[in-house]
Coordinates of C-alpha atoms in Angstrom, one line a residue:
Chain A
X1 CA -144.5 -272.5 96.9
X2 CA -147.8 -274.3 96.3
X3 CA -150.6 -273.5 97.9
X4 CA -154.1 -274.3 97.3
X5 CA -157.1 -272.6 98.1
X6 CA -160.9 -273.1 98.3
X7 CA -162.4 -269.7 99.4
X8 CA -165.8 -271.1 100.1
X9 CA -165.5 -272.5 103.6
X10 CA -169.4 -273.6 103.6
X11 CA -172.2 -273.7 100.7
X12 CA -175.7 -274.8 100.5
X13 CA -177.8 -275.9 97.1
X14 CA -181.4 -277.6 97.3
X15 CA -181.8 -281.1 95.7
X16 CA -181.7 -281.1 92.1
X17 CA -179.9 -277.7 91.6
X18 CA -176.8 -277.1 90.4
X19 CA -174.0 -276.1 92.3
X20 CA -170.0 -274.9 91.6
X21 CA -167.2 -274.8 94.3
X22 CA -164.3 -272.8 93.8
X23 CA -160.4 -273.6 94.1
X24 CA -157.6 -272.0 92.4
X25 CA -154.0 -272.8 93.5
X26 CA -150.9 -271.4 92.6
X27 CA -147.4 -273.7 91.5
X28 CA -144.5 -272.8 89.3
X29 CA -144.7 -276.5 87.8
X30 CA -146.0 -277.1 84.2
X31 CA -147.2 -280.6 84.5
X32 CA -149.4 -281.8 87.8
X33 CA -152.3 -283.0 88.8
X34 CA -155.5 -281.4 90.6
X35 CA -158.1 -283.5 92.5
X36 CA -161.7 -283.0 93.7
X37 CA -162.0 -285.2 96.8
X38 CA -165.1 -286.1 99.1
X39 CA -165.5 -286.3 102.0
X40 CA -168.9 -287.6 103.6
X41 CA -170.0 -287.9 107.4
X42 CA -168.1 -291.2 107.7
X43 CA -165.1 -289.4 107.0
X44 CA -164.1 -291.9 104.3
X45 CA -161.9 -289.4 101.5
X46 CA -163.2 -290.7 98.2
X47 CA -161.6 -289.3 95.0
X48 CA -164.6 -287.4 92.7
X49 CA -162.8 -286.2 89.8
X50 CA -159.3 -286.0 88.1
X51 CA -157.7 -283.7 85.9
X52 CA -153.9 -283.7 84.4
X53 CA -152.9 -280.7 83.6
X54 CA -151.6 -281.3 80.0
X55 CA -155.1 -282.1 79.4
X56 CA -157.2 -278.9 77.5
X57 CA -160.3 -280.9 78.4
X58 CA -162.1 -280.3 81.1
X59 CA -162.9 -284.3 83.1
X60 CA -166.5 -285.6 83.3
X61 CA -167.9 -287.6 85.6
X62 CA -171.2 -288.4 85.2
X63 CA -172.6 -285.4 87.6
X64 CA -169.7 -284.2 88.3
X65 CA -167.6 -282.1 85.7
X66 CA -164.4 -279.4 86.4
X67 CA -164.0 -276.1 84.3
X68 CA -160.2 -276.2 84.6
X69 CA -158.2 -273.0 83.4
X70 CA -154.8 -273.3 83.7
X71 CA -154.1 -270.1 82.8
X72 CA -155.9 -268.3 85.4
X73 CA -155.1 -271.3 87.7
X74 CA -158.7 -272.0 88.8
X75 CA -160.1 -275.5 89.3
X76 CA -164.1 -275.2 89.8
X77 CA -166.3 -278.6 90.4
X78 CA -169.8 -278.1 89.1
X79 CA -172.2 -281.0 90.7
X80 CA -175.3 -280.9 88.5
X81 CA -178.7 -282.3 90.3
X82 CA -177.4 -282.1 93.4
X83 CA -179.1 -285.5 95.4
X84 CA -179.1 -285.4 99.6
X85 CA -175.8 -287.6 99.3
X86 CA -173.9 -285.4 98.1
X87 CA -173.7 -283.5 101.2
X88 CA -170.2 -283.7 102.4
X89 CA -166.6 -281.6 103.0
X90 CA -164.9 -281.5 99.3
X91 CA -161.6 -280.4 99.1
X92 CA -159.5 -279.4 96.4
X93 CA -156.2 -281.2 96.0
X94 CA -153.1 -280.3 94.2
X95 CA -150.2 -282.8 93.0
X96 CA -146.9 -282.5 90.9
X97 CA -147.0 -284.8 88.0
X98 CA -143.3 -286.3 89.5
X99 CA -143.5 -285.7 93.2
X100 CA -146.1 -288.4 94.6
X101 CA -145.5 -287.5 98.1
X102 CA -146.6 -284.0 97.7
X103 CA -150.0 -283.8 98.0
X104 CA -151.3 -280.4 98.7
X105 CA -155.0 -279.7 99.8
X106 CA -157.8 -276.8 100.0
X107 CA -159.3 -275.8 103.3
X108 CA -162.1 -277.9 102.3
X109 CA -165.6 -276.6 101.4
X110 CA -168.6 -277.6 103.4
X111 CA -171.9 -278.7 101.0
X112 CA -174.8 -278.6 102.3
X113 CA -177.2 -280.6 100.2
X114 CA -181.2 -279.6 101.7
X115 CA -184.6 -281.4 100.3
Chain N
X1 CA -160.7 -298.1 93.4
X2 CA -158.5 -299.6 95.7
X3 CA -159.4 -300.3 99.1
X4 CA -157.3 -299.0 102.0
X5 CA -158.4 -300.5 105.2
X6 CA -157.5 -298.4 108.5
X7 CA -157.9 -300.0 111.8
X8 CA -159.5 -298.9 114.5
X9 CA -161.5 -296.4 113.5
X10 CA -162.0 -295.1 116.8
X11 CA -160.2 -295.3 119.8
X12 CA -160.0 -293.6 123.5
X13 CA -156.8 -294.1 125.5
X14 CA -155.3 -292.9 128.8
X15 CA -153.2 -289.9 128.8
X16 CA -149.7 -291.6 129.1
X17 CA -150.1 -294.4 127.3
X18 CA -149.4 -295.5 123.4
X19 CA -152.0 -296.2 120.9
X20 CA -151.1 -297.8 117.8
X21 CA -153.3 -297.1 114.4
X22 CA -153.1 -299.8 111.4
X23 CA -153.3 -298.6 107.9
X24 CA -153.4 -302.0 105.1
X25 CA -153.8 -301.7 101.6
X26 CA -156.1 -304.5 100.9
X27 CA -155.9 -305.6 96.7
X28 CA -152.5 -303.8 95.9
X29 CA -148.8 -303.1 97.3
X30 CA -148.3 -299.9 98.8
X31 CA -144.2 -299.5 99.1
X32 CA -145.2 -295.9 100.0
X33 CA -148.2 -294.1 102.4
X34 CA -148.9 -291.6 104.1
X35 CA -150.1 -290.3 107.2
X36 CA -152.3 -287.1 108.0
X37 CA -153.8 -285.7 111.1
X38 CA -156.9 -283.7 110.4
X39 CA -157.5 -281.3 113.3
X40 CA -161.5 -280.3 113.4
X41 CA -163.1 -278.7 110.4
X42 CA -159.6 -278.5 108.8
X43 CA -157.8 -279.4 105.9
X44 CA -155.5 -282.3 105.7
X45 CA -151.6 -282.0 107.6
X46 CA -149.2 -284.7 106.1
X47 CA -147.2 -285.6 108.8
X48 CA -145.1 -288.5 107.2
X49 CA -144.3 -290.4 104.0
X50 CA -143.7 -294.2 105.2
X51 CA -141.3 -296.5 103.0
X52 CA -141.4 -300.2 102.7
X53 CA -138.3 -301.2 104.6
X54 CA -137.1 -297.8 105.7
X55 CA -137.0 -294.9 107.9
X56 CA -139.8 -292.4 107.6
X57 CA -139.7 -288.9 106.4
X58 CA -141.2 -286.9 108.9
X59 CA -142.9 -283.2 107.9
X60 CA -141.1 -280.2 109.1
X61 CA -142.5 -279.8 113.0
X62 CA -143.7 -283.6 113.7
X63 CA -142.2 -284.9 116.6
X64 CA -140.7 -288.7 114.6
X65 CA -140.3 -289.8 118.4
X66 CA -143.7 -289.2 119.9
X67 CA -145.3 -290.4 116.3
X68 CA -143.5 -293.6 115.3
X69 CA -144.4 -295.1 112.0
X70 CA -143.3 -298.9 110.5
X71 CA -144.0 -300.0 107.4
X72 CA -143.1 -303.6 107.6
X73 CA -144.5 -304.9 104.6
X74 CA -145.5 -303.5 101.2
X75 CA -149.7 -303.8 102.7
X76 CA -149.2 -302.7 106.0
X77 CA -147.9 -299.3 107.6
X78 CA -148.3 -298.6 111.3
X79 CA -147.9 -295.2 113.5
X80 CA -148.0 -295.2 117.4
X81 CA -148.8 -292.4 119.3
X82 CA -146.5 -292.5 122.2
X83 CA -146.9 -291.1 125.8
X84 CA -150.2 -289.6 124.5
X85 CA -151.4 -286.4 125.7
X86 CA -155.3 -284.7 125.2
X87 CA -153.6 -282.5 123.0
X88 CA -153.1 -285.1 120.8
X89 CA -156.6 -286.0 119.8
X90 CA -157.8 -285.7 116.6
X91 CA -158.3 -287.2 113.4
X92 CA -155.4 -289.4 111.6
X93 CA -156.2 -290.5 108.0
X94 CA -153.5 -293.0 106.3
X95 CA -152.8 -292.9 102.8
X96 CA -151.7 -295.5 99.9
X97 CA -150.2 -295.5 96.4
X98 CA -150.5 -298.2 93.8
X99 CA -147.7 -298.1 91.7
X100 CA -149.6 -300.0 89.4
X101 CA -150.1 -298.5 85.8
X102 CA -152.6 -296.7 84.7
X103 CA -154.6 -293.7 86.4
X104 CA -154.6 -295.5 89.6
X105 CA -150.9 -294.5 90.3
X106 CA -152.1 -290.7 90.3
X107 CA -154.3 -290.8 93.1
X108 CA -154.1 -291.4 96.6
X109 CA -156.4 -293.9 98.3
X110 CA -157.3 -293.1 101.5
X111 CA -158.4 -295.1 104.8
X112 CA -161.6 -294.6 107.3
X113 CA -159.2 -292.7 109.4
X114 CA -159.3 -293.1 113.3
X115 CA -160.4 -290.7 115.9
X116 CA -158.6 -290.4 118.8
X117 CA -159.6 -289.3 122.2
X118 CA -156.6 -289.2 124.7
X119 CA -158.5 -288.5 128.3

């Protein structure tokens, strides 16, 4: 079975530090997708960052960066200078690369963003 | 990214009656979405994939008769909360594909979600 999990159920960083949240997950599928998605106060889910599997390289973007090991089956998001608006639920999502409907997600991980 | 508009974003209802929750995909075709309930300070709980034209599939333990979904057209899905009950309240969050190519067929986009308060 698939299962994904985020052991950090709430985290705090001061503006302008650097942060990691953890998520490993476990599937017997060789090819998938893994997710790092947002969610603010307004509840809108908003995808952060995207990595495929197949992919040695871990995904940029911009602030936002994974150190994926698919090995050891861990997915970490680092958020470099951390701003106020970053403060949100992030949750750590899971999909097979041929199974859309199967989206699997963390518990979600509280940040807590302070000035 | 694509924009998935969910409609209302908020709404209170008598215990007893139905409530119905729009979810439109607004600059592509969604033959497929989903729907989630998020209960407070929780993870996300797929309840059903909805199909362009069909029935929906319905998770193991979601009652397809109390939560009815249509997906009439490939931009709009609906689900009704029938004879709703308190402990029905919470968060429901729709979901869209674009089957389009590219990297934007890997993701899900996601609505506002609506929170509802059955009293």
């Amino acid at each position: 079975a698939q299962t994904v999990t985020q052991s950090q159920p709430e985290m705090s960083v001061q503006e302008a530090e650097t942060v990691t949240l953890s998520c490993t997950y476990d599937t017997s599928e060789s090819n998938y997708y893994l997710f790092w998605y947002k969610q603010p106060p307004s509840r809108q889910m908003i995808l952060v960052i995207r990595q495929e599997a197949y992919k040695q390289q871990n995904a940029t973007e911009n602030r936002f960066s994974v150190n994926f090991q698919k090995a050891a089956k861990s997915f970490s998001l680092k958020i470099s200078d951390s701003q106020l608006g970053d403060t949100a639920m992030y949750f750590c999502a899971y999909r097979p690369v041929y199974n859309f409907n199967k989206f699997y997600f963390g518990s979600g991980t509280k940040l807590n963003v302070k000035p | 990214g694509a924009v998935v508009s969910q409609h209302p974003s908020r709404v209170i209802c008598k215990s007893g009656t139905s409530v119905k929750i729009e979810c439109r995909s607004l600059d592509f075709q969604a033959t497929t979405m989903f729907w989630y309930r998020q209960f407070p300070k929780k993870s996300l709980m797929l309840m059903a994939t909805s199909n362009e034209g069909s029935k929906a599939t319905y998770e193991q333990g979601v009652e397809k008769d109390k939560f009815l979904i249509n997906h009439a057209s490939l931009t709009l899905s609906t689900l009704t909360v029938t004879s709703a009950h308190p402990e029905d309240s919470s968060f429901y969050i729709c979901s869209a594909r674009d089957w389009g190519q590219g990297e934007r067929n890997t993701e899900a986009f996601f609505g506002q979600g609506t929170r509802l308060t059955v009293v």
